PDB file of C-alpha atoms in Angstrom:
ATOM      1  CA  TRP T   1      -0.097   0.031  -0.058  1.00  0.00           C
ATOM      2  CA  ASP T   2       3.003   2.334  -0.063  1.00  0.00           C
ATOM      3  CA  TYR T   3       2.392   3.139  -3.660  1.00  0.00           C
ATOM      4  CA  PHE T   4      -0.904   4.721  -2.559  1.00  0.00           C
ATOM      5  CA  GLY T   5       0.929   7.216  -0.560  1.00  0.00           C
ATOM      6  CA  LEU T   6      -0.416   6.076   2.739  1.00  0.00           C
ATOM      7  CA  LYS T   7       2.844   5.930   4.548  1.00  0.00           C
ATOM      8  CA  ALA T   8       3.476   9.652   4.155  1.00  0.00           C
ATOM      9  CA  GLN T   9       0.327  10.489   5.903  1.00  0.00           C
ATOM     10  CA  PHE T  10       0.926   8.773   9.259  1.00  0.00           C
ATOM     11  CA  GLU T  11       3.397   9.265  12.092  1.00  0.00           C
ATOM     12  CA  GLU T  12       3.660   5.651  12.496  1.00  0.00           C
ATOM     13  CA  TYR T  13       3.213   3.102   9.602  1.00  0.00           C
ATOM     14  CA  THR T  14       3.460  -0.711   9.627  1.00  0.00           C
ATOM     15  CA  LEU T  15       2.948  -3.040   6.658  1.00  0.00           C
ATOM     16  CA  ASN T  16       3.108  -6.621   7.366  1.00  0.00           C
ATOM     17  CA  PRO T  17       3.909  -8.905   4.347  1.00  0.00           C
ATOM     18  CA  ASN T  18       1.573 -11.547   5.895  1.00  0.00           C
ATOM     19  CA  THR T  19      -1.803 -10.462   5.138  1.00  0.00           C
ATOM     20  CA  LYS T  20      -3.757 -13.237   6.916  1.00  0.00           C
ATOM     21  CA  ASN T  21      -2.554 -11.936  10.179  1.00  0.00           C
ATOM     22  CA  ILE T  22      -5.391 -10.468  12.350  1.00  0.00           C
ATOM     23  CA  ALA T  23      -4.790 -12.775  15.253  1.00  0.00           C
ATOM     24  CA  GLU T  24      -1.067 -11.678  15.245  1.00  0.00           C
ATOM     25  CA  VAL T  25      -1.678  -7.991  14.831  1.00  0.00           C
ATOM     26  CA  ARG T  26      -4.562  -7.558  17.079  1.00  0.00           C
ATOM     27  CA  PRO T  27      -2.536  -7.673  20.365  1.00  0.00           C
ATOM     28  CA  LYS T  28      -0.107  -5.232  18.919  1.00  0.00           C
ATOM     29  CA  VAL T  29      -2.857  -2.761  18.045  1.00  0.00           C
ATOM     30  CA  GLU T  30      -4.219  -3.135  21.577  1.00  0.00           C
ATOM     31  CA  GLU T  31      -0.729  -2.427  23.020  1.00  0.00           C
ATOM     32  CA  TRP T  32      -0.316   0.619  20.917  1.00  0.00           C
ATOM     33  CA  ILE T  33      -3.655   2.080  21.982  1.00  0.00           C
ATOM     34  CA  GLY T  34      -2.917   1.217  25.607  1.00  0.00           C
ATOM     35  CA  SER T  35       0.561   2.952  25.291  1.00  0.00           C
ATOM     36  CA  ARG T  36      -1.129   6.210  24.280  1.00  0.00           C
ATOM     37  CA  LYS T  37      -3.211   6.629  27.387  1.00  0.00           C
ATOM     38  CA  GLY T  38      -3.249  10.223  28.589  1.00  0.00           C
ATOM     39  CA  GLU T  39      -1.659  11.451  25.297  1.00  0.00           C
ATOM     40  CA  ARG T  40      -3.279  13.703  22.699  1.00  0.00           C
ATOM     41  CA  PRO T  41      -6.150  12.195  20.622  1.00  0.00           C
ATOM     42  CA  PHE T  42      -5.104   9.729  18.065  1.00  0.00           C
ATOM     43  CA  PHE T  43      -6.259   8.406  14.588  1.00  0.00           C
ATOM     44  CA  LEU T  44      -5.870   4.722  13.935  1.00  0.00           C
ATOM     45  CA  PHE T  45      -6.465   3.188  10.522  1.00  0.00           C
ATOM     46  CA  TRP T  46      -6.323  -0.743  10.715  1.00  0.00           C
ATOM     47  CA  HIS T  47      -6.638  -2.534   7.272  1.00  0.00           C
ATOM     48  CA  ILE T  48      -7.696  -6.112   7.848  1.00  0.00           C
ATOM     49  CA  TYR T  49      -7.048  -8.238   4.868  1.00  0.00           C
ATOM     50  CA  ASP T  50      -7.967 -11.678   6.126  1.00  0.00           C
ATOM     51  CA  VAL T  51     -11.116 -11.976   4.201  1.00  0.00           C
ATOM     52  CA  HIS T  52      -9.664 -10.991   0.879  1.00  0.00           C
ATOM     53  CA  ALA T  53      -8.620 -13.521  -1.797  1.00  0.00           C
ATOM     54  CA  PRO T  54      -6.772 -15.871  -1.643  1.00  0.00           C
ATOM     55  CA  TYR T  55      -9.369 -16.948   0.873  1.00  0.00           C
ATOM     56  CA  VAL T  56      -8.401 -18.859   3.945  1.00  0.00           C
ATOM     57  CA  LYS T  57      -8.874 -22.545   4.226  1.00  0.00           C
ATOM     58  CA  ALA T  58     -12.515 -23.393   4.928  1.00  0.00           C
ATOM     59  CA  ARG T  59     -13.484 -24.082   8.378  1.00  0.00           C
ATOM     60  CA  GLU T  60     -15.294 -27.575   8.985  1.00  0.00           C
ATOM     61  CA  GLU T  61     -18.281 -25.717  10.352  1.00  0.00           C
ATOM     62  CA  PHE T  62     -18.758 -24.265   6.921  1.00  0.00           C
ATOM     63  CA  TYR T  63     -17.517 -27.114   4.755  1.00  0.00           C
ATOM     64  CA  ALA T  64     -17.403 -30.562   6.440  1.00  0.00           C
ATOM     65  CA  ASP T  65     -16.628 -32.662   3.239  1.00  0.00           C
ATOM     66  CA  GLU T  66     -13.343 -33.435   1.903  1.00  0.00           C
ATOM     67  CA  TYR T  67     -12.030 -31.085  -0.656  1.00  0.00           C
ATOM     68  CA  GLY T  68      -8.992 -31.636  -2.919  1.00  0.00           C
ATOM     69  CA  GLY T  69      -9.594 -28.892  -5.557  1.00  0.00           C
ATOM     70  CA  PRO T  70      -7.264 -26.054  -6.633  1.00  0.00           C
ATOM     71  CA  PHE T  71      -8.185 -23.792  -3.696  1.00  0.00           C
ATOM     72  CA  ALA T  72      -7.506 -26.282  -0.994  1.00  0.00           C
ATOM     73  CA  ASP T  73      -4.060 -24.762  -0.274  1.00  0.00           C
ATOM     74  CA  GLY T  74      -5.387 -21.371   0.802  1.00  0.00           C
ATOM     75  CA  GLU T  75      -2.929 -19.649  -1.521  1.00  0.00           C
ATOM     76  CA  THR T  76      -4.562 -19.988  -4.974  1.00  0.00           C
ATOM     77  CA  ARG T  77      -7.288 -17.633  -6.299  1.00  0.00           C
ATOM     78  CA  TRP T  78      -9.150 -16.899  -9.441  1.00  0.00           C
ATOM     79  CA  ASP T  79      -7.196 -15.332 -12.065  1.00  0.00           C
ATOM     80  CA  TRP T  80      -9.321 -12.054 -12.460  1.00  0.00           C
ATOM     81  CA  GLU T  81      -6.379 -10.113 -13.861  1.00  0.00           C
ATOM     82  CA  SER T  82      -6.328 -12.043 -17.105  1.00  0.00           C
ATOM     83  CA  GLN T  83     -10.094 -11.575 -17.465  1.00  0.00           C
ATOM     84  CA  SER T  84     -10.319 -15.334 -17.795  1.00  0.00           C
ATOM     85  CA  LYS T  85     -13.019 -17.604 -16.530  1.00  0.00           C
ATOM     86  CA  THR T  86     -10.807 -20.653 -16.690  1.00  0.00           C
ATOM     87  CA  ALA T  87      -7.553 -19.666 -14.925  1.00  0.00           C
ATOM     88  CA  PHE T  88      -6.161 -19.772 -11.385  1.00  0.00           C
ATOM     89  CA  ARG T  89      -3.158 -17.876  -9.862  1.00  0.00           C
ATOM     90  CA  LYS T  90      -0.883 -18.596  -7.121  1.00  0.00           C
ATOM     91  CA  ARG T  91       1.594 -15.984  -5.821  1.00  0.00           C
ATOM     92  CA  GLY T  92       1.097 -13.912  -8.990  1.00  0.00           C
ATOM     93  CA  GLU T  93       1.571 -16.725 -11.440  1.00  0.00           C
ATOM     94  CA  THR T  94      -0.981 -18.629 -13.448  1.00  0.00           C
ATOM     95  CA  VAL T  95      -0.879 -22.242 -12.238  1.00  0.00           C
ATOM     96  CA  ALA T  96      -3.782 -23.967 -13.795  1.00  0.00           C
ATOM     97  CA  SER T  97      -6.554 -23.817 -16.264  1.00  0.00           C
ATOM     98  CA  ALA T  98      -9.861 -25.462 -15.664  1.00  0.00           C
ATOM     99  CA  LYS T  99     -13.557 -24.847 -15.321  1.00  0.00           C
ATOM    100  CA  LEU T 100     -14.934 -24.138 -11.795  1.00  0.00           C
ATOM    101  CA  THR T 101     -16.944 -27.059 -10.495  1.00  0.00           C
ATOM    102  CA  GLN T 102     -19.958 -26.568  -8.211  1.00  0.00           C
ATOM    103  CA  GLU T 103     -17.736 -28.207  -5.510  1.00  0.00           C
ATOM    104  CA  ASP T 104     -15.070 -25.386  -5.998  1.00  0.00           C
ATOM    105  CA  VAL T 105     -17.789 -22.602  -5.817  1.00  0.00           C
ATOM    106  CA  GLU T 106     -19.205 -24.060  -2.637  1.00  0.00           C
ATOM    107  CA  TYR T 107     -15.707 -24.357  -1.177  1.00  0.00           C
ATOM    108  CA  LEU T 108     -14.849 -20.805  -2.128  1.00  0.00           C
ATOM    109  CA  LYS T 109     -18.057 -19.569  -0.388  1.00  0.00           C
ATOM    110  CA  ALA T 110     -17.093 -21.621   2.705  1.00  0.00           C
ATOM    111  CA  SER T 111     -13.625 -20.163   2.677  1.00  0.00           C
ATOM    112  CA  TYR T 112     -14.971 -16.746   2.296  1.00  0.00           C
ATOM    113  CA  ASP T 113     -17.336 -17.335   5.307  1.00  0.00           C
ATOM    114  CA  SER T 114     -14.496 -18.751   7.371  1.00  0.00           C
ATOM    115  CA  GLY T 115     -12.427 -15.565   6.895  1.00  0.00           C
ATOM    116  CA  ILE T 116     -15.411 -13.357   7.976  1.00  0.00           C
ATOM    117  CA  LYS T 117     -15.929 -15.591  11.088  1.00  0.00           C
ATOM    118  CA  THR T 118     -12.145 -15.290  11.973  1.00  0.00           C
ATOM    119  CA  VAL T 119     -12.406 -11.460  11.721  1.00  0.00           C
ATOM    120  CA  ASP T 120     -15.527 -11.290  13.695  1.00  0.00           C
ATOM    121  CA  GLU T 121     -13.974 -13.444  16.623  1.00  0.00           C
ATOM    122  CA  GLU T 122     -10.853 -11.240  16.609  1.00  0.00           C
ATOM    123  CA  LEU T 123     -12.816  -8.018  16.634  1.00  0.00           C
ATOM    124  CA  GLU T 124     -14.948  -9.275  19.495  1.00  0.00           C
ATOM    125  CA  ARG T 125     -11.662  -9.741  21.430  1.00  0.00           C
ATOM    126  CA  PHE T 126     -10.330  -6.326  20.312  1.00  0.00           C
ATOM    127  CA  PHE T 127     -13.619  -4.428  21.418  1.00  0.00           C
ATOM    128  CA  SER T 128     -13.651  -6.382  24.755  1.00  0.00           C
ATOM    129  CA  SER T 129     -10.021  -5.288  25.305  1.00  0.00           C
ATOM    130  CA  LEU T 130     -10.891  -1.605  24.478  1.00  0.00           C
ATOM    131  CA  LYS T 131     -13.894  -1.804  26.809  1.00  0.00           C
ATOM    132  CA  GLU T 132     -11.830  -3.150  29.613  1.00  0.00           C
ATOM    133  CA  ARG T 133      -9.346  -0.228  29.129  1.00  0.00           C
ATOM    134  CA  GLY T 134     -12.014   2.359  29.034  1.00  0.00           C
ATOM    135  CA  ALA T 135     -10.962   3.328  25.648  1.00  0.00           C
ATOM    136  CA  LEU T 136     -14.530   3.051  24.124  1.00  0.00           C
ATOM    137  CA  GLU T 137     -15.854   5.962  26.334  1.00  0.00           C
ATOM    138  CA  ASN T 138     -14.477   8.684  24.228  1.00  0.00           C
ATOM    139  CA  THR T 139     -13.569   6.975  20.877  1.00  0.00           C
ATOM    140  CA  LEU T 140     -15.303   6.906  17.493  1.00  0.00           C
ATOM    141  CA  VAL T 141     -14.881   3.514  15.914  1.00  0.00           C
ATOM    142  CA  ILE T 142     -15.784   2.957  12.295  1.00  0.00           C
ATOM    143  CA  ILE T 143     -16.002  -0.436  10.632  1.00  0.00           C
ATOM    144  CA  SER T 144     -16.357  -0.667   6.825  1.00  0.00           C
ATOM    145  CA  SER T 145     -15.181  -2.399   3.667  1.00  0.00           C
ATOM    146  CA  GLU T 146     -13.702  -1.171   0.577  1.00  0.00           C
ATOM    147  CA  HIS T 147     -15.742  -3.717  -1.624  1.00  0.00           C
ATOM    148  CA  GLY T 148     -17.662  -6.964  -1.364  1.00  0.00           C
ATOM    149  CA  GLU T 149     -17.262 -10.072  -3.344  1.00  0.00           C
ATOM    150  CA  ASP T 150     -18.857 -11.817  -6.233  1.00  0.00           C
ATOM    151  CA  LEU T 151     -19.020 -15.523  -5.545  1.00  0.00           C
ATOM    152  CA  LYS T 152     -20.468 -16.734  -8.783  1.00  0.00           C
ATOM    153  CA  GLU T 153     -23.889 -14.932  -8.305  1.00  0.00           C
ATOM    154  CA  HIS T 154     -23.265 -13.166 -11.560  1.00  0.00           C
ATOM    155  CA  GLY T 155     -20.864 -15.562 -13.433  1.00  0.00           C
ATOM    156  CA  PHE T 156     -17.755 -14.331 -11.736  1.00  0.00           C
ATOM    157  CA  ILE T 157     -15.431 -14.863  -8.678  1.00  0.00           C
ATOM    158  CA  PHE T 158     -13.749 -11.844  -7.058  1.00  0.00           C
ATOM    159  CA  HIS T 159     -14.937  -8.165  -7.505  1.00  0.00           C
ATOM    160  CA  ARG T 160     -15.151  -7.356 -11.076  1.00  0.00           C
ATOM    161  CA  ASP T 161     -18.343  -5.507 -11.365  1.00  0.00           C
ATOM    162  CA  LEU T 162     -20.789  -3.118  -9.904  1.00  0.00           C
ATOM    163  CA  TYR T 163     -23.468  -5.350  -8.648  1.00  0.00           C
ATOM    164  CA  ASP T 164     -24.815  -5.035  -4.990  1.00  0.00           C
ATOM    165  CA  VAL T 165     -22.592  -8.000  -3.835  1.00  0.00           C
ATOM    166  CA  ASN T 166     -19.576  -5.763  -4.480  1.00  0.00           C
ATOM    167  CA  ILE T 167     -20.563  -2.244  -3.775  1.00  0.00           C
ATOM    168  CA  ARG T 168     -23.127  -2.571  -1.034  1.00  0.00           C
ATOM    169  CA  VAL T 169     -20.689  -2.857   2.039  1.00  0.00           C
ATOM    170  CA  PRO T 170     -21.070  -2.339   5.702  1.00  0.00           C
ATOM    171  CA  LEU T 171     -20.637   0.958   7.451  1.00  0.00           C
ATOM    172  CA  ALA T 172     -20.888   1.004  11.239  1.00  0.00           C
ATOM    173  CA  PHE T 173     -20.270   4.001  13.473  1.00  0.00           C
ATOM    174  CA  ILE T 174     -19.788   3.165  17.137  1.00  0.00           C
ATOM    175  CA  TYR T 175     -19.734   6.083  19.422  1.00  0.00           C
ATOM    176  CA  PRO T 176     -21.255   6.672  22.972  1.00  0.00           C
ATOM    177  CA  ALA T 177     -23.496   9.613  21.811  1.00  0.00           C
ATOM    178  CA  LEU T 178     -25.003   7.486  19.022  1.00  0.00           C
ATOM    179  CA  LYS T 179     -28.044   5.345  19.729  1.00  0.00           C
ATOM    180  CA  PRO T 180     -28.162   1.980  18.221  1.00  0.00           C
ATOM    181  CA  GLN T 181     -29.995   2.124  14.874  1.00  0.00           C
ATOM    182  CA  TRP T 182     -30.276   0.908  11.247  1.00  0.00           C
ATOM    183  CA  VAL T 183     -30.185   3.530   8.588  1.00  0.00           C
ATOM    184  CA  ALA T 184     -31.657   2.529   5.265  1.00  0.00           C
ATOM    185  CA  GLU T 185     -30.753   5.617   3.172  1.00  0.00           C
ATOM    186  CA  SER T 186     -28.057   5.298   0.755  1.00  0.00           C
ATOM    187  CA  VAL T 187     -24.588   6.633   1.761  1.00  0.00           C
ATOM    188  CA  SER T 188     -21.022   6.501   0.606  1.00  0.00           C
ATOM    189  CA  LEU T 189     -17.613   5.717   1.882  1.00  0.00           C
ATOM    190  CA  LEU T 190     -16.816   9.208   0.956  1.00  0.00           C
ATOM    191  CA  ASP T 191     -18.876  10.272   3.874  1.00  0.00           C
ATOM    192  CA  ILE T 192     -16.603   8.776   6.476  1.00  0.00           C
ATOM    193  CA  MET T 193     -14.045  11.616   6.529  1.00  0.00           C
ATOM    194  CA  PRO T 194     -16.534  14.598   6.818  1.00  0.00           C
ATOM    195  CA  THR T 195     -18.430  12.551   9.540  1.00  0.00           C
ATOM    196  CA  ILE T 196     -15.194  12.135  11.584  1.00  0.00           C
ATOM    197  CA  LEU T 197     -14.369  15.859  11.224  1.00  0.00           C
ATOM    198  CA  GLY T 198     -17.863  16.910  12.158  1.00  0.00           C
ATOM    199  CA  THR T 199     -17.782  14.731  15.400  1.00  0.00           C
ATOM    200  CA  LEU T 200     -14.478  16.379  16.184  1.00  0.00           C
ATOM    201  CA  GLY T 201     -15.897  19.908  15.601  1.00  0.00           C
ATOM    202  CA  VAL T 202     -13.747  20.504  12.495  1.00  0.00           C
ATOM    203  CA  SER T 203     -15.142  21.741   9.322  1.00  0.00           C
ATOM    204  CA  ALA T 204     -14.587  19.407   6.188  1.00  0.00           C
ATOM    205  CA  PRO T 205     -12.677  20.757   3.180  1.00  0.00           C
ATOM    206  CA  GLU T 206     -14.973  22.536   0.744  1.00  0.00           C
ATOM    207  CA  HIS T 207     -13.688  20.411  -2.123  1.00  0.00           C
ATOM    208  CA  GLY T 208     -14.733  17.275  -0.366  1.00  0.00           C
ATOM    209  CA  GLU T 209     -17.496  15.246  -2.104  1.00  0.00           C
ATOM    210  CA  GLY T 210     -18.825  13.310   1.020  1.00  0.00           C
ATOM    211  CA  LYS T 211     -21.290  14.426   3.546  1.00  0.00           C
ATOM    212  CA  ASP T 212     -21.400  14.588   7.271  1.00  0.00           C
ATOM    213  CA  LEU T 213     -23.784  11.713   8.303  1.00  0.00           C
ATOM    214  CA  ARG T 214     -24.557  12.977  11.820  1.00  0.00           C
ATOM    215  CA  PRO T 215     -27.850  14.582  10.646  1.00  0.00           C
ATOM    216  CA  LEU T 216     -28.843  11.344   9.042  1.00  0.00           C
ATOM    217  CA  LEU T 217     -28.024   9.410  12.266  1.00  0.00           C
ATOM    218  CA  ALA T 218     -30.033  12.000  14.179  1.00  0.00           C
ATOM    219  CA  GLY T 219     -33.214  11.028  12.141  1.00  0.00           C
ATOM    220  CA  LYS T 220     -33.148  13.638   9.316  1.00  0.00           C
ATOM    221  CA  ASP T 221     -33.870  11.820   6.085  1.00  0.00           C
ATOM    222  CA  GLU T 222     -32.502  13.017   2.978  1.00  0.00           C
ATOM    223  CA  ALA T 223     -33.197  11.604  -0.629  1.00  0.00           C
ATOM    224  CA  ARG T 224     -29.737  11.155  -2.350  1.00  0.00           C
ATOM    225  CA  SER T 225     -28.069   9.396  -5.331  1.00  0.00           C
ATOM    226  CA  ILE T 226     -24.769   7.588  -4.986  1.00  0.00           C
ATOM    227  CA  PHE T 227     -22.351   7.263  -7.786  1.00  0.00           C
ATOM    228  CA  THR T 228     -19.995   4.448  -8.317  1.00  0.00           C
ATOM    229  CA  GLU T 229     -17.380   3.784 -10.950  1.00  0.00           C
ATOM    230  CA  ARG T 230     -14.922   0.943 -11.610  1.00  0.00           C
ATOM    231  CA  ALA T 231     -11.726   2.323 -13.063  1.00  0.00           C
ATOM    232  CA  PRO T 232     -10.053   1.850 -15.394  1.00  0.00           C
ATOM    233  CA  PHE T 233     -12.759  -0.286 -16.932  1.00  0.00           C
ATOM    234  CA  ASP T 234     -15.340   2.607 -17.801  1.00  0.00           C
ATOM    235  CA  GLU T 235     -18.065   1.007 -15.716  1.00  0.00           C
ATOM    236  CA  TYR T 236     -20.547   3.268 -13.842  1.00  0.00           C
ATOM    237  CA  ALA T 237     -23.592   2.903 -11.619  1.00  0.00           C
ATOM    238  CA  VAL T 238     -25.997   5.044  -9.802  1.00  0.00           C
ATOM    239  CA  ARG T 239     -28.043   4.071  -6.709  1.00  0.00           C
ATOM    240  CA  THR T 240     -30.979   6.264  -5.754  1.00  0.00           C
ATOM    241  CA  SER T 241     -32.487   6.588  -2.330  1.00  0.00           C
TER     242      SER T 241
END
């Protein structure tokens, strides 16, 4: 992620080459937060990659049968880069060419669910730790995802299109001043930044495209259209409220 320029925006930046590492990183994140007790406010961005392809090996609770297909090693993924429906890749190299069987698809779904379950378990431990430290009393926590995943619902594996399975992602705000609720109106990930700034009493930049979601969270409905694009493939979509 260094080539996106993220490193230059943080005082401390760590990139772990092992992307399936939430159980390893979680204690370090907790330790870092604990070490800042009493210091000035902090902003922490934790990019969790455990659900992303190549998917982890499927848990028995999601796939109890024996599976010996190409995805059993937890390192092989669908070759979306070649725009092929019959190629697999492992560590950047095309390793096989075959048609996906229904067994493969079911195993991939189980693997994807297994990654989600792992993240869910580790985040439960993370939030329990923050609660014990008293860190949740004055901390805004935001959980989201940059994209979803197409698991053969529209003929593809991975995230190659603008169907709901890819662009309709979770967005959760956890803050003591917010009452638990579900908001049905359309929102955008661009809204995260102005919402954070608004919560801190800071004005968002005038050139920003997102909106402060606090009025919406307070019950003020607003009809809105959300624009989505998939670059560089010239694919566009609009969702209306």
